[in-house]
Coordinates of C-alpha atoms in Angstrom, one line a residue:
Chain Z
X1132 CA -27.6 4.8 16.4
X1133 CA -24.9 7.2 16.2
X1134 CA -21.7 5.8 15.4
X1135 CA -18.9 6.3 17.8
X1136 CA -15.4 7.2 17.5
X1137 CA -12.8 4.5 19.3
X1138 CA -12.3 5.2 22.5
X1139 CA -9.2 3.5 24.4
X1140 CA -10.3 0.6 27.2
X1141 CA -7.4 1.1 30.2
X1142 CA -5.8 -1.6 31.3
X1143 CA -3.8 -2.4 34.9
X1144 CA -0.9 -0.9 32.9
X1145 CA -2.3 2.4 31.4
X1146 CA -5.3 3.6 34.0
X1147 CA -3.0 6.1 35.3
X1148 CA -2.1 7.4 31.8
X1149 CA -5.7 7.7 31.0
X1150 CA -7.1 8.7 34.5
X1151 CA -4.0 11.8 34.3
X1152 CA -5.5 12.9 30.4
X1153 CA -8.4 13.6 32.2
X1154 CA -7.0 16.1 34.3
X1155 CA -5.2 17.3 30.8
X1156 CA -1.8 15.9 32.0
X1157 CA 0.4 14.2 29.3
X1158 CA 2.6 11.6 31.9
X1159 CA 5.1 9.1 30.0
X1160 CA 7.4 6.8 32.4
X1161 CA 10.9 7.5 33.2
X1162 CA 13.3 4.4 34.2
X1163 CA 14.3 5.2 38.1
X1164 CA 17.6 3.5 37.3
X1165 CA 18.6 5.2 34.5
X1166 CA 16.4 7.5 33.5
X1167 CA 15.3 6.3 30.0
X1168 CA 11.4 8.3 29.2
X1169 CA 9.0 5.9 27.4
X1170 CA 6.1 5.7 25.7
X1171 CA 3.3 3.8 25.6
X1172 CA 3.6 2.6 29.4
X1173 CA 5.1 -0.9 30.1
X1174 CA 6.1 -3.0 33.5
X1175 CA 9.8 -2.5 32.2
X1176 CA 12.4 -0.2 31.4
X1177 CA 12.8 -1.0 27.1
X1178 CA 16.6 0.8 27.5
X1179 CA 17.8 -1.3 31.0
X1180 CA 14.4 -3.9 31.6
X1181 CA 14.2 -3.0 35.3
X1182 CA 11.4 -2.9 36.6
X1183 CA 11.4 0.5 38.6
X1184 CA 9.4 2.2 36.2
X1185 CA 7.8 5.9 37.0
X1186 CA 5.7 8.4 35.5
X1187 CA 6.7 12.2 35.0
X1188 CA 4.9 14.6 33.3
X1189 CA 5.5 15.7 29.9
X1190 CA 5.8 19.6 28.9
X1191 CA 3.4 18.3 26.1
X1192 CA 5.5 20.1 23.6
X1193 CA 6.4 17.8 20.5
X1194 CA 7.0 18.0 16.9
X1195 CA 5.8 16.2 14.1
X1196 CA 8.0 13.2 12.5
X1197 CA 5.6 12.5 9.8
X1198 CA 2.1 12.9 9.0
X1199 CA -0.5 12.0 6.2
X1200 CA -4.2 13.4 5.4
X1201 CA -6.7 10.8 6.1
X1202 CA -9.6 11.9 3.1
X1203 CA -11.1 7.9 3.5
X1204 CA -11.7 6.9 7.1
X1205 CA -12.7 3.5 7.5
X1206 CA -15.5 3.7 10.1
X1207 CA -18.4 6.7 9.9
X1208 CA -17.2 8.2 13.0
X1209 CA -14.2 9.4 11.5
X1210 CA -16.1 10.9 8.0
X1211 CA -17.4 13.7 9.8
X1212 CA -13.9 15.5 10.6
X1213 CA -11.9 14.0 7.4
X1214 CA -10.5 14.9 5.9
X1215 CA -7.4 14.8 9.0
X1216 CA -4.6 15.0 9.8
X1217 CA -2.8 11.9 11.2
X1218 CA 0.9 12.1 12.4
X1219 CA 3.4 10.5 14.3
X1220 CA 5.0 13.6 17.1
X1221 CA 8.1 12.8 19.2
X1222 CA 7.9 14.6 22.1
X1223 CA 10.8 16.9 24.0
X1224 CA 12.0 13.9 26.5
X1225 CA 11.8 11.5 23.5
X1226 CA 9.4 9.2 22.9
X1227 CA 7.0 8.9 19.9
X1228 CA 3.5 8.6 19.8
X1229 CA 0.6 8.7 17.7
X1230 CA -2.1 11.1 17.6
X1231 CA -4.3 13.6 15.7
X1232 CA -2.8 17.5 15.1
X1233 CA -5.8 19.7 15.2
X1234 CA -6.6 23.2 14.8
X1235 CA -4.2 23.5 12.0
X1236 CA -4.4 24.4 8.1
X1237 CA -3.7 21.3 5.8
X1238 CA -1.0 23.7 3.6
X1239 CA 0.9 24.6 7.0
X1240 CA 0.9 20.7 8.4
X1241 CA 4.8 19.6 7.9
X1242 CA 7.8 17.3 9.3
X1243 CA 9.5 19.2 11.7
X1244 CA 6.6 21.3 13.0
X1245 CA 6.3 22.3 16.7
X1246 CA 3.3 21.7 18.0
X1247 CA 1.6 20.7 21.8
X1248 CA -0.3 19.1 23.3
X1249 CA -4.2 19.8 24.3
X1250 CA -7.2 17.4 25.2
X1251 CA -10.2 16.9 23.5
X1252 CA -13.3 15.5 24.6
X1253 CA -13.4 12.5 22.5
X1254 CA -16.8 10.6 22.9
X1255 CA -18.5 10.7 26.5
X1256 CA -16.9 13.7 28.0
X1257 CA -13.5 11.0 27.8
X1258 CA -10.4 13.0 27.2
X1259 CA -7.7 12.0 24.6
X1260 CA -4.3 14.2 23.8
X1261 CA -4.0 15.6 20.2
X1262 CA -1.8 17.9 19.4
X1263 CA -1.9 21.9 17.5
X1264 CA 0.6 23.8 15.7
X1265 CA 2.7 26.2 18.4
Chain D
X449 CA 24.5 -23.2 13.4
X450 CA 23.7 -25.2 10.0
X451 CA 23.0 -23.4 7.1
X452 CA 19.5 -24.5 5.2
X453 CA 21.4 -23.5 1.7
X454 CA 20.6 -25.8 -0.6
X455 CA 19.0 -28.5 2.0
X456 CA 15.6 -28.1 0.7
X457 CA 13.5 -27.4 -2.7
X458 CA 10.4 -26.3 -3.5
X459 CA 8.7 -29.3 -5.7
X460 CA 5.2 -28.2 -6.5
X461 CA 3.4 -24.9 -6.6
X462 CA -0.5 -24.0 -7.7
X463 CA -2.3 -20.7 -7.2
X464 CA -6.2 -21.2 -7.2
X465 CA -8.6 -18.7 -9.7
X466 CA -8.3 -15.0 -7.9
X467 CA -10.0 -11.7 -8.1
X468 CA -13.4 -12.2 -7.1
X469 CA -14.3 -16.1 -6.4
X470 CA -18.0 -15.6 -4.8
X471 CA -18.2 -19.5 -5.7
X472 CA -15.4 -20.8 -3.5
X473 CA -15.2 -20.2 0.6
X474 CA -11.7 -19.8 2.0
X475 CA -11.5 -23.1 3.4
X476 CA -12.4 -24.2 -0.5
X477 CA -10.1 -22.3 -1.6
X478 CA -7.1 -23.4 0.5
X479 CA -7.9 -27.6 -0.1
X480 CA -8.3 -26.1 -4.4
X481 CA -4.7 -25.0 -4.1
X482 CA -3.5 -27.6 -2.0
X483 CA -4.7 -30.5 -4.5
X484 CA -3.4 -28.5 -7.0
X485 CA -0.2 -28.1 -6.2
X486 CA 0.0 -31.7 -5.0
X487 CA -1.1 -32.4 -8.9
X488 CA 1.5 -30.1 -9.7
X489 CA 4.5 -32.0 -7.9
X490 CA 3.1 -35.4 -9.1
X491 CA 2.1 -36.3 -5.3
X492 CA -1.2 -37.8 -3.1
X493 CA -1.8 -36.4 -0.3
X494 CA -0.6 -39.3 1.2
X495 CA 3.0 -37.9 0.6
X496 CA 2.5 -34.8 3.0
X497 CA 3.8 -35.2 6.3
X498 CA 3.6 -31.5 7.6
X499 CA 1.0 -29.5 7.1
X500 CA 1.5 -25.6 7.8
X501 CA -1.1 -23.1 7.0
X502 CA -2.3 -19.6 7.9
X503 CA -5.6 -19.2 9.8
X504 CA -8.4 -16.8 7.1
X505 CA -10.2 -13.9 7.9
X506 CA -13.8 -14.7 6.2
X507 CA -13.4 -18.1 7.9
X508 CA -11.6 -18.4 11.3
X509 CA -10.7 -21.2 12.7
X510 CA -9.6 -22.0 16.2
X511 CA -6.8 -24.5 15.0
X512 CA -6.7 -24.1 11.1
X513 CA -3.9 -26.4 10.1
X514 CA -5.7 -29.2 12.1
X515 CA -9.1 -28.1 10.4
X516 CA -7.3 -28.7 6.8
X517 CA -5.5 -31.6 7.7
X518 CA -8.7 -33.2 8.7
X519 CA -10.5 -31.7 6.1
X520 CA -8.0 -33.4 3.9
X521 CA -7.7 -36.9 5.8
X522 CA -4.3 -37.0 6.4
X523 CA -2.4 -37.4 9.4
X524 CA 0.6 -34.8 9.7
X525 CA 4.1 -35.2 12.0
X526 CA 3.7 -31.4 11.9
X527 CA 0.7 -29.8 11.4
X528 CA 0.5 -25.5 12.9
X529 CA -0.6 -22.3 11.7
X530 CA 1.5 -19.0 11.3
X531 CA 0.4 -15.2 11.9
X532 CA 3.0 -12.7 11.1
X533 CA 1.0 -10.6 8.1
X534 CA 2.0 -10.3 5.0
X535 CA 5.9 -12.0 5.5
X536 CA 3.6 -14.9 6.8
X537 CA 4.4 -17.3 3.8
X538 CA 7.8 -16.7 3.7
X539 CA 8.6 -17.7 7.3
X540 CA 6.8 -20.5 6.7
X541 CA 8.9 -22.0 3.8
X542 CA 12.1 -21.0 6.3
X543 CA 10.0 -23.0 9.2
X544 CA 9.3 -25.8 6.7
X545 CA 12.9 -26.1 5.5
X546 CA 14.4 -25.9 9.4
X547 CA 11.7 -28.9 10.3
X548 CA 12.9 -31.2 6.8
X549 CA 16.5 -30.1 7.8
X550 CA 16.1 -30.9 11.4
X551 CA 14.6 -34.4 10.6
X552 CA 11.3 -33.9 11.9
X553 CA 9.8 -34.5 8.3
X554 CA 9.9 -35.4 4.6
X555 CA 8.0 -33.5 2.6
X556 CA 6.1 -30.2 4.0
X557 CA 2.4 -28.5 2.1
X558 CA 2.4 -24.9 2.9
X559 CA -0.8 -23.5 1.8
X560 CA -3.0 -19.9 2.6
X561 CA -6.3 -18.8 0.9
X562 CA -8.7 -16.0 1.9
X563 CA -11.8 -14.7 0.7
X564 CA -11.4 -10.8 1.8
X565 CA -13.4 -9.5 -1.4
X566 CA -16.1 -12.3 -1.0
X567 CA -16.3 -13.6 2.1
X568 CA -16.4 -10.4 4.8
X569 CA -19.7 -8.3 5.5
X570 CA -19.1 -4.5 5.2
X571 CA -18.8 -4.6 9.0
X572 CA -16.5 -7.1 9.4
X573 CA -14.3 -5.5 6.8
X574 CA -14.6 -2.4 8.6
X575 CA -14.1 -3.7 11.9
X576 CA -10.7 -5.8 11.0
X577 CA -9.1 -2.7 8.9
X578 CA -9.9 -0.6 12.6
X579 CA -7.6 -3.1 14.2
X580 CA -5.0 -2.9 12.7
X581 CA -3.4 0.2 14.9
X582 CA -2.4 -0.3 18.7
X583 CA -6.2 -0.2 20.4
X584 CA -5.3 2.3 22.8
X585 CA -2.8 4.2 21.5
X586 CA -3.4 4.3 17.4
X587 CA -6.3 3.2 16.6
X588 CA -8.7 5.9 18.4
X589 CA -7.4 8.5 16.6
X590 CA -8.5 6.9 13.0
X591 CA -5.5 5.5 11.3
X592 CA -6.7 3.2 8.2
X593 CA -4.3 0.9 6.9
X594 CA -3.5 2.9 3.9
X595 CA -2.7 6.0 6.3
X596 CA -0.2 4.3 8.6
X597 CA 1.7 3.2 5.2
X598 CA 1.4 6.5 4.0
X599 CA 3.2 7.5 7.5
X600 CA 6.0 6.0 5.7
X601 CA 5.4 7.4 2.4
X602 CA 6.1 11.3 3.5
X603 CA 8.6 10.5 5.6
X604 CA 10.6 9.1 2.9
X605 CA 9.5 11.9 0.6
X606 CA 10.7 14.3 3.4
X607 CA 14.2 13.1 4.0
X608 CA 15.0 11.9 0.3
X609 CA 13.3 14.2 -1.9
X610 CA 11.0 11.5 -3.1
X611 CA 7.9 12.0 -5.5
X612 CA 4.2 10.7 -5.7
X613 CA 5.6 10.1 -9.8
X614 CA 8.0 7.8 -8.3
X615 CA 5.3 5.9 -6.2
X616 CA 3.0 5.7 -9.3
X617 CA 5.8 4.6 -12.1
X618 CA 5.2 1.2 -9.2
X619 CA 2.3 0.7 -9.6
X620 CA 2.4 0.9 -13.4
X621 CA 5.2 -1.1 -13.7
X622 CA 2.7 -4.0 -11.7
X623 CA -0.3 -3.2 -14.0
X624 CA 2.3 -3.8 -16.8
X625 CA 3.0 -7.5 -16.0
X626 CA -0.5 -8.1 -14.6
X627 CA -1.4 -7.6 -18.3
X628 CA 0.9 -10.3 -19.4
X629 CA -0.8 -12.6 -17.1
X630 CA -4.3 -14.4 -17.8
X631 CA -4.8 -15.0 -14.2
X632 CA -4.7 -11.0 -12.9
X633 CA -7.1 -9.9 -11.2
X634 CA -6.5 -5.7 -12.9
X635 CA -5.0 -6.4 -16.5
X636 CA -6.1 -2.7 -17.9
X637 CA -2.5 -0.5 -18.5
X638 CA -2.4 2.3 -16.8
X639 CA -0.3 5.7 -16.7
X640 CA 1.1 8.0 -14.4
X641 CA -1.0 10.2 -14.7
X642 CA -4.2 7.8 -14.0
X643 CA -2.3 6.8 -10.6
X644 CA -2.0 10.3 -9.5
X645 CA -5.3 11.2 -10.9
X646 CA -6.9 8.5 -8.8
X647 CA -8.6 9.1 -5.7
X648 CA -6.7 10.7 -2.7
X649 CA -7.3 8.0 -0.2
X650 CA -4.3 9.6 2.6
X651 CA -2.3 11.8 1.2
X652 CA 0.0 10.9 -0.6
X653 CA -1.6 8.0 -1.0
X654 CA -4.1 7.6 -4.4
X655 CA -6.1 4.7 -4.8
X656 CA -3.7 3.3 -7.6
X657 CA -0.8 3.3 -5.1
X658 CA -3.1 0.8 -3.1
X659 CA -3.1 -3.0 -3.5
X660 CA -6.7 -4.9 -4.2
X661 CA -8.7 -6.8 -2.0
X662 CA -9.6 -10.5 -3.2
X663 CA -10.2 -13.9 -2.8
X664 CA -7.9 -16.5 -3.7
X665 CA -5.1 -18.8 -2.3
X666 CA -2.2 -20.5 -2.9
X667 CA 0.4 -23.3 -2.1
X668 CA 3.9 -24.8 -2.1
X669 CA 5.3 -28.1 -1.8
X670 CA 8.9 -28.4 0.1
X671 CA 11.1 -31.4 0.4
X672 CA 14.0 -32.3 1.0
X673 CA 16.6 -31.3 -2.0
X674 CA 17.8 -35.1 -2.0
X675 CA 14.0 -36.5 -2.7
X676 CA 13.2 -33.6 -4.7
X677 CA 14.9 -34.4 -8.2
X678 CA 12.7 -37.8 -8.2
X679 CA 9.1 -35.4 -9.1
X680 CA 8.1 -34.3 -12.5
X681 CA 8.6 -30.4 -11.9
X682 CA 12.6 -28.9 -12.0
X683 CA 13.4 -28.5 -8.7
X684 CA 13.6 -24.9 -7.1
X685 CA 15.9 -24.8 -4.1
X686 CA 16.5 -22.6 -1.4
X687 CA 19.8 -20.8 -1.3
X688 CA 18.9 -18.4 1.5
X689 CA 16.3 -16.9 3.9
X690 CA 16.1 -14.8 6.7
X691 CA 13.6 -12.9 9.1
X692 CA 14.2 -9.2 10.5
X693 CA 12.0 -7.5 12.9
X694 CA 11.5 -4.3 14.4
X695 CA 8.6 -3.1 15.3
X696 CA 4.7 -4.3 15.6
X697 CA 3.0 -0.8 16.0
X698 CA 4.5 2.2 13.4
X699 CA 4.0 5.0 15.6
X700 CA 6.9 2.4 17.8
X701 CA 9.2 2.5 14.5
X702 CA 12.8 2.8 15.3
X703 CA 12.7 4.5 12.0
X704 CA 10.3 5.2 9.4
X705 CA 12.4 4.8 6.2
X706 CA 14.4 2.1 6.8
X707 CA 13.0 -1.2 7.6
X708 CA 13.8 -4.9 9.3
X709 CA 14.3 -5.6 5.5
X710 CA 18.1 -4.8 6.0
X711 CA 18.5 -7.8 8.0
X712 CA 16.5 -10.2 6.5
X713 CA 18.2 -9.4 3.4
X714 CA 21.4 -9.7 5.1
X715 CA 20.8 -12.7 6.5
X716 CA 19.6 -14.3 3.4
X717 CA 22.3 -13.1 1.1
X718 CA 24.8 -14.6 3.0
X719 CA 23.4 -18.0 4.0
X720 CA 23.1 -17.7 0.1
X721 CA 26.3 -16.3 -0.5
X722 CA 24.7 -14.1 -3.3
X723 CA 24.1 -10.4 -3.6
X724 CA 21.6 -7.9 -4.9
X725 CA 23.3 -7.9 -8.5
X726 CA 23.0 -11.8 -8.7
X727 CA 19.5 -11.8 -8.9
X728 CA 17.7 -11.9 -12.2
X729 CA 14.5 -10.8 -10.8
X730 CA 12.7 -9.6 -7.7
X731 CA 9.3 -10.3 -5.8
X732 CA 8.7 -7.6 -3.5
X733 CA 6.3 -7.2 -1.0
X734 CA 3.5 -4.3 -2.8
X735 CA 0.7 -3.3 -0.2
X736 CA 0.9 0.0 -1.0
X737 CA 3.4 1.7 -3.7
X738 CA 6.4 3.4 -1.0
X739 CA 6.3 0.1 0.2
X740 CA 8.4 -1.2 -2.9
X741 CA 10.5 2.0 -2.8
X742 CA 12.0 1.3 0.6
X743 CA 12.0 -2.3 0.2
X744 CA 15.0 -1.6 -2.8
X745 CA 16.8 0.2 -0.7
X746 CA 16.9 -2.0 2.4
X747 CA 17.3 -5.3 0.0
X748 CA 20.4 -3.4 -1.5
X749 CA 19.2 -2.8 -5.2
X750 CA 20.3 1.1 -4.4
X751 CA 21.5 3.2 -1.9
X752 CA 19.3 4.6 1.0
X753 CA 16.9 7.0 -0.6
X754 CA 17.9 6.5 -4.0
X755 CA 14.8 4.5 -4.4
X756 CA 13.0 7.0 -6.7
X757 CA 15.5 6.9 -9.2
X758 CA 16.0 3.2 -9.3
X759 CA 12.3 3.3 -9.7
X760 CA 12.5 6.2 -12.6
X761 CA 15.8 4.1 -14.5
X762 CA 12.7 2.2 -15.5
X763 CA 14.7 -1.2 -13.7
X764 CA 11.6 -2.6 -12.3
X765 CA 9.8 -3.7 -15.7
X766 CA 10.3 -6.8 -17.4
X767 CA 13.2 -5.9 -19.9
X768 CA 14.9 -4.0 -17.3
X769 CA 17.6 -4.9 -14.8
X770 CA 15.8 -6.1 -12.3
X771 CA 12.4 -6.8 -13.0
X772 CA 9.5 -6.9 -10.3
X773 CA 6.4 -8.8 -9.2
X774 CA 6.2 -10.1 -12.9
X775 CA 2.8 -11.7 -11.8
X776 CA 1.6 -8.2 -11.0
X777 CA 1.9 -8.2 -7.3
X778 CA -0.4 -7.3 -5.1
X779 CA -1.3 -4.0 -6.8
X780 CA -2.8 -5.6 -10.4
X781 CA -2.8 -9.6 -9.7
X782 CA -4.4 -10.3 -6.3
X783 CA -4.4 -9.4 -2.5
X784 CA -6.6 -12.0 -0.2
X785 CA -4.9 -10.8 2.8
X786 CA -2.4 -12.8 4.8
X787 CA -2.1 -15.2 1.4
X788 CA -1.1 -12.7 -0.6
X789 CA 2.4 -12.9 -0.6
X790 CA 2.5 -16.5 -1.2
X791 CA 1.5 -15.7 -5.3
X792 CA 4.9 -14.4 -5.7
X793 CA 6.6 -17.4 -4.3
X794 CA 4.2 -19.3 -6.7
X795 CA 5.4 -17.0 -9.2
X796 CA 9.1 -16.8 -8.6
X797 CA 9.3 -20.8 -8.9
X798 CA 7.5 -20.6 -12.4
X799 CA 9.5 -18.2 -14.2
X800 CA 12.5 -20.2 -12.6
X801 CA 11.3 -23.2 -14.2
X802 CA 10.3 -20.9 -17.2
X803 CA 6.9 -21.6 -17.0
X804 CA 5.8 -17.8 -17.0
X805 CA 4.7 -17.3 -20.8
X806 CA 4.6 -14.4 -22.1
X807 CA 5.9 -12.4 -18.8
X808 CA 9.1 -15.0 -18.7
X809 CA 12.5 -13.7 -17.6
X810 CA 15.3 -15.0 -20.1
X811 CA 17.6 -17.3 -19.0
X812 CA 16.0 -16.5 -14.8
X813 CA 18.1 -18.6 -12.7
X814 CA 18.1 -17.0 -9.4
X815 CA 15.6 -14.7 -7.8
X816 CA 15.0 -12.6 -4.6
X817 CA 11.5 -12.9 -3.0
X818 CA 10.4 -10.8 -0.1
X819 CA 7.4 -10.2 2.2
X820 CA 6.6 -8.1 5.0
X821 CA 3.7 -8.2 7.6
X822 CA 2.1 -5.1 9.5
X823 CA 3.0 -1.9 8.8
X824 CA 6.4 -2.4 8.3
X825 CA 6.8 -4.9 10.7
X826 CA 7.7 -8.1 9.9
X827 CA 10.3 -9.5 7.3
X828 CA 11.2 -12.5 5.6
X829 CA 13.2 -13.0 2.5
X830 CA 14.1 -16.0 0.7
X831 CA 16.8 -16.3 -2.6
X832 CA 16.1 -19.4 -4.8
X833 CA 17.5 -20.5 -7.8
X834 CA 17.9 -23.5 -10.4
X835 CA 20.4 -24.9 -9.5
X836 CA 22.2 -25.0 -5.7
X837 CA 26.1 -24.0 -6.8

């Protein structure tokens, strides 16, 4: 059997993040009270805890807090790109998130670099953002 | 709120054999260092009336404690089990003390073991190290455990300048002590230049900044620090302890180079009313080498990003100002998981009662131990000492 990268199981709280990445739409939430963006998505506001909570879509534009070369995955899936690049981007309205940056030369990958968003077909036609140098 | 300074000592340590114990399951090896240290504090295990222990990998258990207690045949006033990663053991000596404190009970076994080197499959191994990220938002994109530390790692090197030298000189310092203890599981010296010339595992990660995976286990006695002068061992008592927490998942990190350690710290030096310089030595929490590095800094052994020259100063090895992880830490002398931690309690108490051979501390009298769960997550310190003023 072919091993299979992770894919993500939506729950009642993140279907419509997932369901929008598969129209290659990046949403985050935005507070309606006072307009703190967050990411991953929650029933509350983390800044003011109400509970009027919306999504918005992010530009997808981001750059890259820090970063490391995987050259060891841990599960065969993973062996066939490694080694990559793993990194931690903050996007333009704020929040951080994890992800892969693709498409980009392991001398150029460094803190600070702009980069956006795309989607990839991740196992099963399933979409997942990564991000690629600007 | 009452302070626990000085309330409560630790009477009885034992570590079981570590490395690689095919012989012993984890549940063996948790009731080995339980009778142990019971044999160590001059007690039956008639004398225990809480039980607190951390549930294993190799050999779950719905409701550990309650599985050892029976195992043992005693019956506890409190008996639970505590998950918070690597800071685990340390919260539970602050939970033990609060219950003693608080009157609930007299004299409190504390005891973890874990068979990660022996007692996993490949699979299982595999499957536990994929966890470790947020499942939807971390995981699927192939983060091992040694990447999301590494996170850390290049964040540190990009804001303060420091280098994978600085990393290594860690993890030689650890294989230094480690061969000055009969019990490590990695006793060979190393160099520099052997940690950097090690495997890349994530950049800048090498294999040699990377702590073992073992079996073993280990376990503390607490009790009260009226009762505790009437058992055979000096007692150790706690001066300080407390927790700091900021974060479960480290892509949610309010910030990547300074840690919950600042307030744990905080909190325990002034419950102790101690500081950084006070301490004659220092066990600190060693996954993975950066891990040290920022762990200085946010304990207040140097500034904020002068971490890499503490580290160079050559401070860290026994003979130097503030020796580390004499035991070898979790780099050289084991790293069973969850347990880990709790060997440099086990330590910290024997060179305090300078019981540490050829790796003793002159004249230790007071020492910082600290442990941290997740990646950066979770945070517990403690300060003990000889003597209580």
């Amino acid at each position: 059997m072919e091993a299979l990268k992770i894919l993500p199981t939506p729950t009642i709280e993140t279907q419509i993040f997932w369901d929008a990445c598969q129209q290659e739409k990046l949403l985050v939430q935005q507070c309606k009270e006072c307009e703190h963006v967050q990411f991953y998505p929650r029933l509350m506001c983390t800044n003011c805890s109400s509970r009027e909570v919306g999504w918005i879509e992010s530009s997808g534009f981001a750059k890259v807090v820090t970063y490391t070369i995987v050259h060891r995955p841990i599960l065969p899936a993973y062996q066939k790109e490694a080694p990559y690049i793993l990194a931690v981007v903050q996007l333009e309205e704020g929040p951080t998130m994890m992800t892969n940056i693709v498409n980009c030369n392991h001398d150029s990958i460094k803190c600070g670099l702009q980069v956006k968003v795309l989607f990839q077909d991740w196992e099963k036609g399933f979409l997942v953002p990564v991000f690629e140098p600007i | 709120m009452e302070s626990l300074r000085g309330k409560v000592a630790i009477i009885g340590v034992a570590d079981t054999e570590v490395g690689i114990v095919p012989h012993m399951s984890a549940t063996q090896l948790t009731i080995d260092a339980a009778l142990k240290a019971l044999d160590d504090a001059g007690l039956t295990k008639n004398d225990i009336d809480g039980l607190i222990t951390c549930n294993s990998f190799a050999e779950p258990i719905l409701y550990h404690a309650e599985a050892m207690a029976e195992y043992l045949q005693i019956k506890p006033k409190l008996c639970y089990s505590v998950l918070t990663g690597g800071g685990t053991t340390f919260s539970l000596v602050e939970h033990a003390a609060a219950a003693i404190v608080a009157g609930l009970c007299h004299t409190v076994l504390i005891v973890t073991a874990d068979s990660l080197r022996s007692g996993l499959t490949k699979e299982k191994a595999m499957t536990s190290q994929a966890s470790t990220g947020h499942p939807q938002f971390e995981s699927i994109y192939g983060p091992t455990v040694p990447a999301l530390y590494a996170l850390i790692a290049r964040a540190h090197m990009e804001k303060y300048g420091t280098t994978s030298e600085q990393f290594a000189k860690i993890a030689v310092a650890c294989r230094k002590h480690a061969s000055l203890n009969p019990a490590a599981q990695m006793r060979e010296l190393i160099s520099v230049e052997d940690v950097i010339n090690s495997r890349m595992i994530a950049d800048p990660l090498h294999l040699l900044d990377c702590s073992l995976i073992s079996d073993g286990g280990a376990a503390v006695i607490v009790t009260s620090a009226e009762r505790a002068k009437a058992f055979k061992q000096d007692p150790i008592y706690l001066l300080g302890v407390g927790e700091g927490h900021h974060h479960e998942h480290i892509s949610q990190a309010l910030d990547f180079t300074t840690s919950g350690a600042t307030d744990s710290s905080k909190l325990a030096y002034e419950m102790a009313g101690l500081g950084p310089k006070d301490m004659d030595f220092a066990q600190i929490y060693d996954c993975f080498t950066p891990t040290v590095l920022v762990e200085l800094e946010d304990l207040g052994f140097c500034e904020k990003g002068e971490g890499g020259a503490f580290v160079d100063s050559g401070a860290i090895e026994l003979g130097g100002a503030l020796p580390i992880n004499t035991h070898g830490g979790l780099l050289s002398h084991c790293h069973p998981g969850h347990p880990g931690s709790m060997f440099a309690l086990t330590e910290a108490v024997k060179q305090l009662r300078d019981q540490a051979g050829e790796r003793q501390v002159k004249n230790a009298q007071t020492a910082l131990v600290h442990g941290q769960g997740g990646i950066m997550s979770s945070h517990t310190t403690l300060i003990i000492g000889r003597e209580v003023s």
